[in-house]
Structures are given as C-alpha cells and as structure tokens.
Coordinates of C-alpha atoms and ligand atoms in Angstrom, one line a residue:
X51 CA 74.3 64.9 202.1
X52 CA 70.8 63.8 202.3
X53 CA 68.8 65.2 199.1
X54 CA 65.1 65.3 198.5
X55 CA 64.0 65.6 194.7
X56 CA 60.3 66.9 194.4
X57 CA 58.3 65.8 191.1
X58 CA 57.5 62.6 189.3
X59 CA 58.8 63.2 185.9
X60 CA 61.7 62.1 183.7
X61 CA 63.5 65.2 184.7
X62 CA 63.3 64.3 188.4
X63 CA 64.3 60.5 187.4
X64 CA 67.4 62.1 185.8
X65 CA 68.3 64.3 188.7
X66 CA 67.8 61.0 191.0
X67 CA 70.3 59.2 188.4
X68 CA 72.8 61.9 188.6
X69 CA 72.4 62.5 192.4
X70 CA 72.6 58.7 193.2
X71 CA 76.0 58.5 191.4
X72 CA 77.4 61.3 193.6
X73 CA 79.3 59.9 196.5
X74 CA 78.7 62.7 198.7
X75 CA 74.9 61.8 198.8
X76 CA 74.2 59.4 201.6
X77 CA 70.4 59.3 201.1
X78 CA 68.2 60.3 198.3
X79 CA 64.5 60.4 198.5
X80 CA 61.7 61.5 195.8
X81 CA 58.2 62.9 196.4
X82 CA 55.9 61.6 194.8
X83 CA 58.4 60.1 192.3
X84 CA 57.4 57.4 190.0
X85 CA 58.1 53.8 188.9
X86 CA 61.6 54.6 188.0
X87 CA 62.5 56.8 190.8
X88 CA 61.7 54.2 193.4
X89 CA 64.5 52.1 192.3
X90 CA 67.1 54.9 193.0
X91 CA 65.3 57.1 195.8
X92 CA 63.0 56.3 198.6
X93 CA 59.6 57.1 197.6
X94 CA 57.6 59.8 199.8
X95 CA 54.1 60.7 199.4
X96 CA 53.3 64.5 199.6
X97 CA 51.0 67.1 198.3
X98 CA 53.6 68.8 196.2
X99 CA 51.6 71.7 195.2
X100 CA 51.3 72.7 199.0
X101 CA 54.4 74.6 200.4
X102 CA 53.7 73.8 204.0
X103 CA 53.5 70.2 203.1
X104 CA 56.9 70.2 201.2
X105 CA 58.6 72.0 204.0
X106 CA 57.1 69.4 206.5
X107 CA 58.2 66.5 204.4
X108 CA 61.8 67.9 204.0
X109 CA 61.8 68.6 207.7
X110 CA 60.6 65.2 208.6
X111 CA 62.8 63.3 206.4
X112 CA 65.9 65.7 207.7
X113 CA 66.8 66.8 204.1
X114 CA 70.0 68.9 203.7
X115 CA 69.0 70.0 200.2
X116 CA 65.6 70.0 198.2
X117 CA 65.6 70.0 194.6
X118 CA 62.1 70.8 193.0
X119 CA 61.5 70.0 189.7
X120 CA 58.1 71.1 188.4
X121 CA 56.9 74.4 188.0
X122 CA 53.8 74.5 190.2
X123 CA 55.4 74.3 193.7
X124 CA 58.0 76.9 192.5
X125 CA 55.1 79.5 192.0
X126 CA 53.5 78.3 195.1
X127 CA 56.4 79.5 197.2
X128 CA 57.7 75.9 198.2
X129 CA 61.3 76.9 198.2
X130 CA 60.7 79.6 200.6
X131 CA 58.9 77.2 202.8
X132 CA 61.7 74.8 202.8
X133 CA 64.3 77.6 203.4
X134 CA 62.3 79.1 206.4
X135 CA 62.5 75.5 207.8
X136 CA 66.3 76.0 207.7
X137 CA 66.9 73.5 204.8
X138 CA 68.8 74.4 201.4
X139 CA 66.8 74.8 198.1
X140 CA 67.8 74.7 194.7
X141 CA 64.8 77.1 193.8
X142 CA 64.6 80.9 193.6
X143 CA 62.3 82.5 196.4
X144 CA 58.8 83.6 195.4
X145 CA 59.9 87.0 194.8
X146 CA 62.3 85.9 192.0
X147 CA 59.8 83.3 190.7
X148 CA 57.8 85.7 188.2
X149 CA 60.8 85.7 186.0
X150 CA 59.2 82.3 185.0
X151 CA 55.7 82.9 186.0
X152 CA 55.0 85.9 184.4
X153 CA 56.0 86.9 181.0
X154 CA 55.5 90.6 181.2
X155 CA 57.6 90.6 184.5
X156 CA 60.4 88.9 182.4
X157 CA 60.1 91.6 179.4
X158 CA 60.3 94.4 181.9
X159 CA 63.5 92.7 183.8
X160 CA 65.2 92.0 180.4
X161 CA 64.6 95.8 179.2
X162 CA 66.1 97.1 182.5
X163 CA 69.1 94.8 182.2
X164 CA 69.8 95.3 178.5
X165 CA 68.8 91.8 177.5
X166 CA 68.0 91.0 174.0
X167 CA 64.5 89.8 173.6
X168 CA 61.4 89.9 170.9
X169 CA 59.5 93.1 171.0
X170 CA 56.2 92.7 172.7
X171 CA 52.8 94.1 173.2
X172 CA 51.0 93.5 176.5
X173 CA 47.4 93.3 175.9
X174 CA 44.5 93.4 178.4
X175 CA 41.2 93.5 176.1
X176 CA 39.8 92.6 173.0
X177 CA 40.4 95.9 171.3
X178 CA 44.2 96.1 172.2
X179 CA 44.7 92.7 170.8
X180 CA 43.4 93.9 167.5
X181 CA 45.7 97.0 167.5
X182 CA 48.6 94.8 168.9
X183 CA 48.1 92.3 165.9
X184 CA 48.2 95.3 163.4
X185 CA 51.2 96.7 164.9
X186 CA 53.4 93.6 165.0
X187 CA 52.1 92.9 161.3
X188 CA 53.3 96.2 160.2
X189 CA 56.4 95.9 161.9
X190 CA 57.5 92.6 160.9
X191 CA 56.0 92.6 157.4
X192 CA 54.1 89.2 157.1
X193 CA 56.1 87.0 159.8
X194 CA 53.9 84.5 161.9
X195 CA 51.8 85.9 164.7
X196 CA 53.1 84.9 168.2
X197 CA 50.4 85.2 171.0
X198 CA 51.0 84.1 174.5
X199 CA 49.2 83.6 177.7
X200 CA 50.9 85.8 180.1
X201 CA 50.9 83.2 182.8
X202 CA 52.0 79.7 183.4
X203 CA 50.4 77.4 180.8
X204 CA 52.7 74.2 180.8
X205 CA 54.4 75.2 177.6
X206 CA 51.0 74.9 175.9
X207 CA 49.8 78.9 176.2
X208 CA 51.8 79.8 173.1
X209 CA 50.3 80.0 169.5
X210 CA 52.7 80.8 166.6
X211 CA 50.5 81.1 163.4
X212 CA 50.5 82.9 160.2
X213 CA 46.6 83.1 160.5
X214 CA 45.6 86.4 161.8
X215 CA 42.3 84.7 162.7
X216 CA 43.7 82.1 164.6
X217 CA 45.9 84.5 166.4
X218 CA 42.9 86.7 167.4
X219 CA 40.9 83.5 168.6
X220 CA 43.6 82.3 170.6
X221 CA 44.3 85.9 172.3
X222 CA 40.5 86.3 173.2
X223 CA 40.4 82.7 174.5
X224 CA 43.4 83.6 176.9
X225 CA 41.5 87.1 177.8
X226 CA 38.2 85.3 178.4
X227 CA 39.9 82.7 180.8
X228 CA 40.9 86.1 182.7
X229 CA 44.6 86.1 181.7
X230 CA 46.4 89.1 180.4
X231 CA 47.8 88.5 176.7
X232 CA 51.5 89.2 175.3
X233 CA 51.8 89.6 171.2
X234 CA 55.2 89.1 170.3
X235 CA 57.7 89.8 167.5
X236 CA 58.2 86.4 165.7
X237 CA 62.0 85.1 166.3
X238 CA 63.3 83.0 163.5
X239 CA 66.4 80.8 163.6
X240 CA 67.0 77.7 165.8
X241 CA 66.4 77.4 169.2
X242 CA 68.6 76.7 172.1
X243 CA 68.2 75.9 175.8
X244 CA 71.0 76.9 178.1
X245 CA 70.8 76.2 181.9
X246 CA 72.9 78.0 184.3
X247 CA 73.3 77.4 188.0
X248 CA 73.5 80.4 190.0
X249 CA 73.9 81.4 193.7
X250 CA 72.6 84.8 193.1
X251 CA 76.0 86.4 192.1
X252 CA 78.3 83.8 190.1
X253 CA 76.7 82.3 187.3
X254 CA 77.9 78.7 185.9
X255 CA 76.3 77.7 182.5
X256 CA 75.7 74.0 181.8
X257 CA 76.0 72.6 178.0
X258 CA 73.3 73.9 175.4
X259 CA 70.6 71.6 174.3
X260 CA 67.7 71.7 171.9
X261 CA 64.5 70.3 172.5
X262 CA 61.7 69.4 170.0
X263 CA 58.2 71.1 171.3
X264 CA 56.0 70.0 168.4
X265 CA 54.3 66.5 168.6
X266 CA 55.1 65.1 165.1
X267 CA 58.0 64.6 162.9
X268 CA 59.2 67.8 160.9
X269 CA 58.0 70.1 163.9
X270 CA 54.4 69.4 163.0
X271 CA 51.5 69.1 165.0
X272 CA 50.4 70.8 168.4
X273 CA 52.8 72.0 171.0
X274 CA 53.7 69.5 173.8
X275 CA 55.7 69.6 176.9
X276 CA 58.7 68.3 174.9
X277 CA 58.9 65.3 172.6
X278 CA 62.8 64.9 173.0
X279 CA 65.9 66.5 173.2
X280 CA 69.7 66.4 172.4
X281 CA 73.0 67.9 173.6
X282 CA 75.6 69.4 173.1
X283 CA 74.8 71.3 169.7
X284 CA 77.2 70.5 166.7
X285 CA 76.1 73.6 164.8
X286 CA 76.3 76.1 167.7
X287 CA 78.6 79.1 166.8
X288 CA 81.8 78.7 168.9
X289 CA 81.7 81.0 171.9
X290 CA 77.8 81.0 172.1
X291 CA 77.9 80.1 175.8
X292 CA 80.2 82.8 176.7
X293 CA 78.2 85.3 174.9
X294 CA 75.0 84.1 176.4
X295 CA 76.8 84.5 179.8
X296 CA 77.8 88.0 179.1
X297 CA 74.8 89.1 177.5
X298 CA 71.8 87.1 179.0
X299 CA 72.4 85.3 182.1
X300 CA 74.8 87.4 184.1
X301 CA 73.1 90.7 183.6
X302 CA 69.7 89.0 184.3
X303 CA 71.1 87.6 187.7
X304 CA 72.9 91.1 188.3
X305 CA 69.7 92.9 187.9
X306 CA 67.7 90.6 190.2
X307 CA 70.3 91.2 192.8
X308 CA 70.3 94.9 192.2
X309 CA 66.6 94.7 192.8
X310 CA 67.0 93.0 196.3
X311 CA 65.6 89.7 195.1
X312 CA 68.8 87.6 194.3
X313 CA 67.9 84.9 192.0
X314 CA 69.7 81.6 193.3
X315 CA 69.0 78.3 191.6
X316 CA 68.6 77.0 188.2
X317 CA 68.0 79.5 185.6
X318 CA 66.9 78.3 182.0
X319 CA 67.2 80.8 179.1
X320 CA 65.3 79.4 176.1
X321 CA 67.0 81.3 173.2
X322 CA 66.6 81.9 169.6
X323 CA 69.7 82.6 167.3
X324 CA 68.4 84.8 164.8
X325 CA 69.9 86.7 162.0
X326 CA 70.1 89.6 164.2
X327 CA 71.9 88.1 167.0
X328 CA 71.0 85.9 170.1
X329 CA 67.3 86.6 171.4
X330 CA 65.7 85.3 174.9
X331 CA 62.3 83.7 174.1
X332 CA 61.6 82.8 177.7
X333 CA 63.2 82.4 181.2
X334 CA 62.5 79.5 183.5
X335 CA 63.5 79.0 187.2
X336 CA 63.7 75.3 186.9
X337 CA 65.4 72.6 185.2
X338 CA 63.9 72.1 181.6
X339 CA 62.1 69.0 180.8
X340 CA 63.4 67.0 178.4
X341 CA 66.7 69.0 178.2
X342 CA 67.7 68.0 181.4
X343 CA 67.6 64.3 180.6
X344 CA 70.4 65.0 178.0
X345 CA 72.6 67.6 179.9
X346 CA 73.2 65.5 183.3
X347 CA 74.2 62.4 181.7
X348 CA 77.1 64.3 180.3
X349 CA 78.0 66.3 183.5
X350 CA 81.1 64.4 185.1
X351 CA 81.3 66.9 188.0
X352 CA 79.2 65.5 190.9
X353 CA 75.9 67.2 190.9
X354 CA 74.9 67.5 194.5
X355 CA 77.8 69.7 195.6
X356 CA 77.1 71.9 192.7
X357 CA 73.5 72.3 193.7
X358 CA 74.2 72.8 197.3
X359 CA 76.8 75.6 196.0
X360 CA 74.1 77.2 194.1
X361 CA 71.6 77.1 196.9
X362 CA 73.7 78.2 199.6
X363 CA 76.4 80.3 197.7
X364 CA 80.3 79.8 196.8
X365 CA 79.8 78.8 193.2
X366 CA 82.8 81.0 192.6
X367 CA 85.0 78.5 194.6
X368 CA 84.3 75.7 192.8
X369 CA 86.6 74.2 190.0
X370 CA 85.2 74.6 186.4
X371 CA 82.6 71.9 185.3
X372 CA 83.8 68.7 183.7
X373 CA 81.9 67.1 180.8
X374 CA 81.9 63.8 179.5
X375 CA 82.9 63.7 175.5
X376 CA 80.3 62.8 173.4
X377 CA 76.7 63.6 172.9
X378 CA 73.3 62.6 174.5
X379 CA 69.7 62.1 172.8
X380 CA 66.4 61.4 174.5
X381 CA 63.3 60.5 172.9
X382 CA 59.9 60.6 174.7
X383 CA 57.4 57.8 174.3
X384 CA 54.0 59.4 174.6
X385 CA 50.6 57.7 175.6
X386 CA 47.8 57.6 172.7
X387 CA 46.0 60.7 172.6
X388 CA 49.1 63.1 174.1
X389 CA 49.0 66.1 174.2
X390 CA 45.1 66.8 174.1
X391 CA 43.8 63.6 175.8
X392 CA 46.2 61.1 176.9
X393 CA 45.0 57.5 177.7
X394 CA 46.6 56.5 180.9
X395 CA 46.5 53.1 183.2
X396 CA 47.7 51.0 180.4
X397 CA 50.3 48.3 181.1
X398 CA 53.8 49.2 180.0
X399 CA 56.8 47.1 179.5
X400 CA 60.1 48.8 180.0
X401 CA 63.3 46.7 179.1
X402 CA 65.9 46.3 181.9
X403 CA 68.9 48.4 181.5
X404 CA 69.8 52.1 181.8
X405 CA 68.5 54.9 180.0
X406 CA 64.9 54.6 180.6
X407 CA 63.8 57.5 182.4
X408 CA 60.3 57.4 183.6
X409 CA 58.2 60.4 182.9
X410 CA 54.7 59.3 183.7
X411 CA 54.3 55.9 185.3
X412 CA 53.2 54.2 188.4
X413 CA 53.5 50.9 190.1
X414 CA 50.4 48.7 189.1
X415 CA 48.6 47.3 192.2
X416 CA 49.6 43.8 191.4
X417 CA 53.3 44.8 190.4
X418 CA 54.3 45.9 187.1
X419 CA 54.3 49.4 185.5
X420 CA 51.4 51.5 184.2
X421 CA 51.4 54.4 182.1
X422 CA 50.4 57.3 184.4
X423 CA 50.9 60.5 182.3
X424 CA 50.9 62.1 178.6
X425 CA 54.6 61.5 178.5
X426 CA 55.5 58.0 179.7
X427 CA 59.2 57.7 179.1
X428 CA 62.3 59.7 178.2
X429 CA 64.4 57.0 176.6
X430 CA 68.0 58.3 176.5
X431 CA 71.4 57.1 175.5
X432 CA 74.8 58.7 175.6
X433 CA 77.1 58.0 172.5
X434 CA 80.8 59.2 171.3
X435 CA 78.9 61.5 168.8
X436 CA 75.5 62.8 168.2
X437 CA 74.8 60.1 165.5
X438 CA 75.8 57.2 167.8
X439 CA 73.8 58.6 170.8
X440 CA 70.7 58.9 168.3
X441 CA 71.1 55.4 167.0
X442 CA 71.6 54.0 170.5
X443 CA 68.3 56.0 172.0
X444 CA 66.0 54.6 169.1
X445 CA 67.4 51.1 169.7
X446 CA 66.2 51.5 173.4
X447 CA 62.9 52.8 172.3
X448 CA 62.2 49.9 170.0
X449 CA 62.1 47.9 173.3
X450 CA 59.4 49.6 175.1
X451 CA 55.7 48.1 174.8
X452 CA 52.8 50.4 175.2
X453 CA 49.7 50.2 173.1
X454 CA 49.0 53.1 171.0
X455 CA 52.5 54.8 172.2
X456 CA 53.8 57.3 169.7
X457 CA 57.3 59.2 169.5
X458 CA 59.0 61.3 167.0
X459 CA 61.3 59.4 164.8
X460 CA 63.3 62.5 163.9
X461 CA 64.9 63.8 167.2
X462 CA 68.3 65.1 166.5
X463 CA 68.2 64.1 162.9
X464 CA 68.6 67.7 161.4
X465 CA 71.7 68.1 163.6
X466 CA 73.1 64.9 162.6
X467 CA 72.5 65.3 158.8
X468 CA 73.9 69.0 159.2
X469 CA 70.6 70.5 158.3
X470 CA 70.7 72.8 161.2
X471 CA 72.5 76.0 160.6
X472 CA 73.1 79.0 162.8
X473 CA 72.8 82.4 161.0
X474 CA 76.3 83.4 162.0
Ligands
LIG713 P1 57.3 80.0 175.7 O1 56.2 79.5 176.6 O2 57.5 81.5 175.8 O3 58.7 79.3 175.9 O4 57.1 79.5 174.1 C1 56.8 78.1 173.8 C2 57.6 78.2 172.5 O5 56.8 78.9 171.4 C3 58.9 78.5 172.4 O6 60.0 77.6 172.7 C4 58.9 78.8 170.8 O7 59.1 77.6 170.0 C5 57.7 79.3 170.4 N1 58.0 80.7 170.5 C6 57.7 81.5 171.7 N2 58.1 83.0 171.4 C7 58.3 83.0 170.1 C8 58.6 84.0 169.3 N3 58.7 85.5 169.6 N4 59.0 83.6 168.3 C9 59.0 82.6 167.5 N5 58.6 81.5 168.2 C10 58.4 81.7 169.6

C-alpha cells in the first residue's frame, strides 16, 4: 500500500512512524513534511491548502491512501478531491466537515442525536451577546463565561474567563472580525480526548488521552495548540470508552448517516467528565495534536489497514484493536514567544534516537535543522507505566538544544500523583 500523509507537524511525524512500521506499507510520502518526516518518508512539495493540488499530488505519486493531518485542507475539501481522483482518503467529505468547522452545526447535530453537550447561545450581534452573557450567568450562577468563535480558530478562538468585561470584549472582537459567536455553559471536570475510526457505520474507539492546552505549568497562561499529552488515563472511570461509544460516538455517526452525509474517517471527541456526566466540548474530524503522538505509539495493530478500512468500509470485519501495555507521554518544546509571536529560524539540536517527533522544523540550507514553527518538537516516550513514561520523556527533552525554548514541566504530573479525579 502506498500511503501519502499531508501535513508538517508532529502529528504527521507520529503517523509516519506508525505507518513506516506497518509491513503492508510499501511506500510512504509526506507533503510538505518536515526535517523529521524526511527520515522516514519521501518529502513531496505541495500547496496543501489547495484541494486540486493535493489530488494531483496523490495521483502523480500513485497513492492508494491519503491521510490528511491538519484542519485547513479538510475544510477546503481536499478529501473530496482525492476521492474524486479514485484514491482512498481518511477524511470525511466536505459535507461532513462542518462537524469540526462549525460549532453551531455540531450543536444542532448533537441536539438531533441526543448527544450530551454544554448548553449554548448562538450570537450574531453585540446586543445579543450581552443578553446571552446575562442568561448564562443567571443559569450557571457565577461559573466562568465561555465565549467561542463559531469558525475554525486553531484552538485559539475560545475564551474561558470569570471576567464578564473580558468575555464581552472577546465576543465583540470575534463579531467585529465578521464571525458568529457561541456563548456556552461552563463545563467543569477533567477533559478527555477520545479518537475513533469510523467507516460511516462501524465505530472503533482508540485509547483515551488528555492534552494540556495552556502554555504554562499549572494550566496557566494563554491557550495554545497543545503543550503535551499522555495516554491512557489511569484515573478514568472503568467503562468510560464504552459509555462514550454508546452515548456520543455511535449516535453522532448514525445521525450523519441518517442525513445522507456519512462521516467516514477519524472522529475526535473532546469531552468533559462533569459531575452531571460526560459532555462533549467539541468534535474534530482529524487526528488531534498532540494526542496522536501518545496514542499511536501504544497501538500494536498495524495502522495502514485500519485507516484503509475506515476510508473504504469494512471496519466491522477487523479483529479488535491490540494495544501495548504501559503508557506514553509527549512534551512539546516550543519556540520563544509561542503562542503569541514565535521566533523561528533558530538552529536546533535534536539528539539521535527515537521519540523526537518534529512539529515545526526545517532542514537548514547548509544541512542541520532549524526551528520553523511555534511548536518545534513533541518529545515522546513510552514506559511500563505513566510515571516511567513521563520520566523518560523529560530525559529526552533535556537533550534538546534550542535558544529560548520553553516547555511545561508538569505534563501528566497530576495524573501520576493521583491528583486528577473523575467525578464518578
Ligand atoms: P474548543 O475550541 O471548543 O475545543 O475549546 C478549546 C478549549 O476551551 C477546550 O478544550 C476547553 O479546555 C475549553 N472549553 C471549551 N468549551 C468549554 C466549556 N463549555 N466549558 C469549559 N471549558 C471549555
């Protein structure tokens, strides 16, 4: 099987590592890739935001399967263009994509499917915004405000704040930018990311993971694309995955099929385990980053066949997934200034050996590696348990050299110390 991965982050590097280890994969390419993926996969150039260019690339390279990582090509309809060229793609069609691209679409779908989520108030103008903030405050009795940009905002369009003036300012800024706003009920309780592969009918959940979205230790500082992650979750209630499959994933996939827009590909549910039960925070239609970096190293079942079955049908015929025992931790090494204004183009030293997944790197003109993004590396390790995986990941981080780099020192720490409690 010839597999083409689209993207240039640590998620795509993790996908390339897993695909390169699958004996069914006879050729692997990544477009545009980074300094890490090029050691495993042929690097192909492409304007990955352009669906026609992605399809032409897949065709020209004779791909059997295209795995699209980032969100932008998804919304642009790259998966449809690839499928029209007769090539399998692990991405839902543009019709199914609003499940990720539009929060209000997702809310309507969840209401129709009976999937539990936060109550929400769609807002189209400044006066409505004031009213929605008052209503949510009256209903939740002093909980923080949650104000969201309705469209794609790379994980940065959401403000969670106890400060009404800040909530109002964020909402108005989003409205001024011409986007709709969604005000939401605050969901307390630990967050869980659960990925599932689906062919539009059968749903196969992967392992639950948790990511760290804030920049600084103690979940402080601004939101980022993700500063680290771990899997599985030692504190998760038994039966969580089965419950989410029955109450969230399967009803969502069934509702899309009922609408004649079957969702085939990777469905990512961001969940909050609240005192009142599991609630969906968001859906994504792609592998999450950095959770992919900890879920895939634990997957023993070869990845390519699984992705092909999701893309083309037949997941029900596959045997149950096999997982390696133990746990995985990834720590994101970020460029100085990330997330506001990352400084890139700096020389970077990455030790030899496994676990250094490249997130934002490029090959320097004279050889060597340069930082090329806000998140530079996702440094990952697997261990017999979470504590061991965490120690090994931080030992690897200590070998990285990048001027001004920063990373969180507390990834998975609360879980290791037994300080994460699920409300049930
Ligand atoms: P989203 O873009 O919807 O995934 O939101 C980004 C992050 O904001 C989530 O991962 C949560 O950490 C936080 N968040 C979003 N919605 C809520 C909510 N209703 N209650 C509490 N936190 C939220």
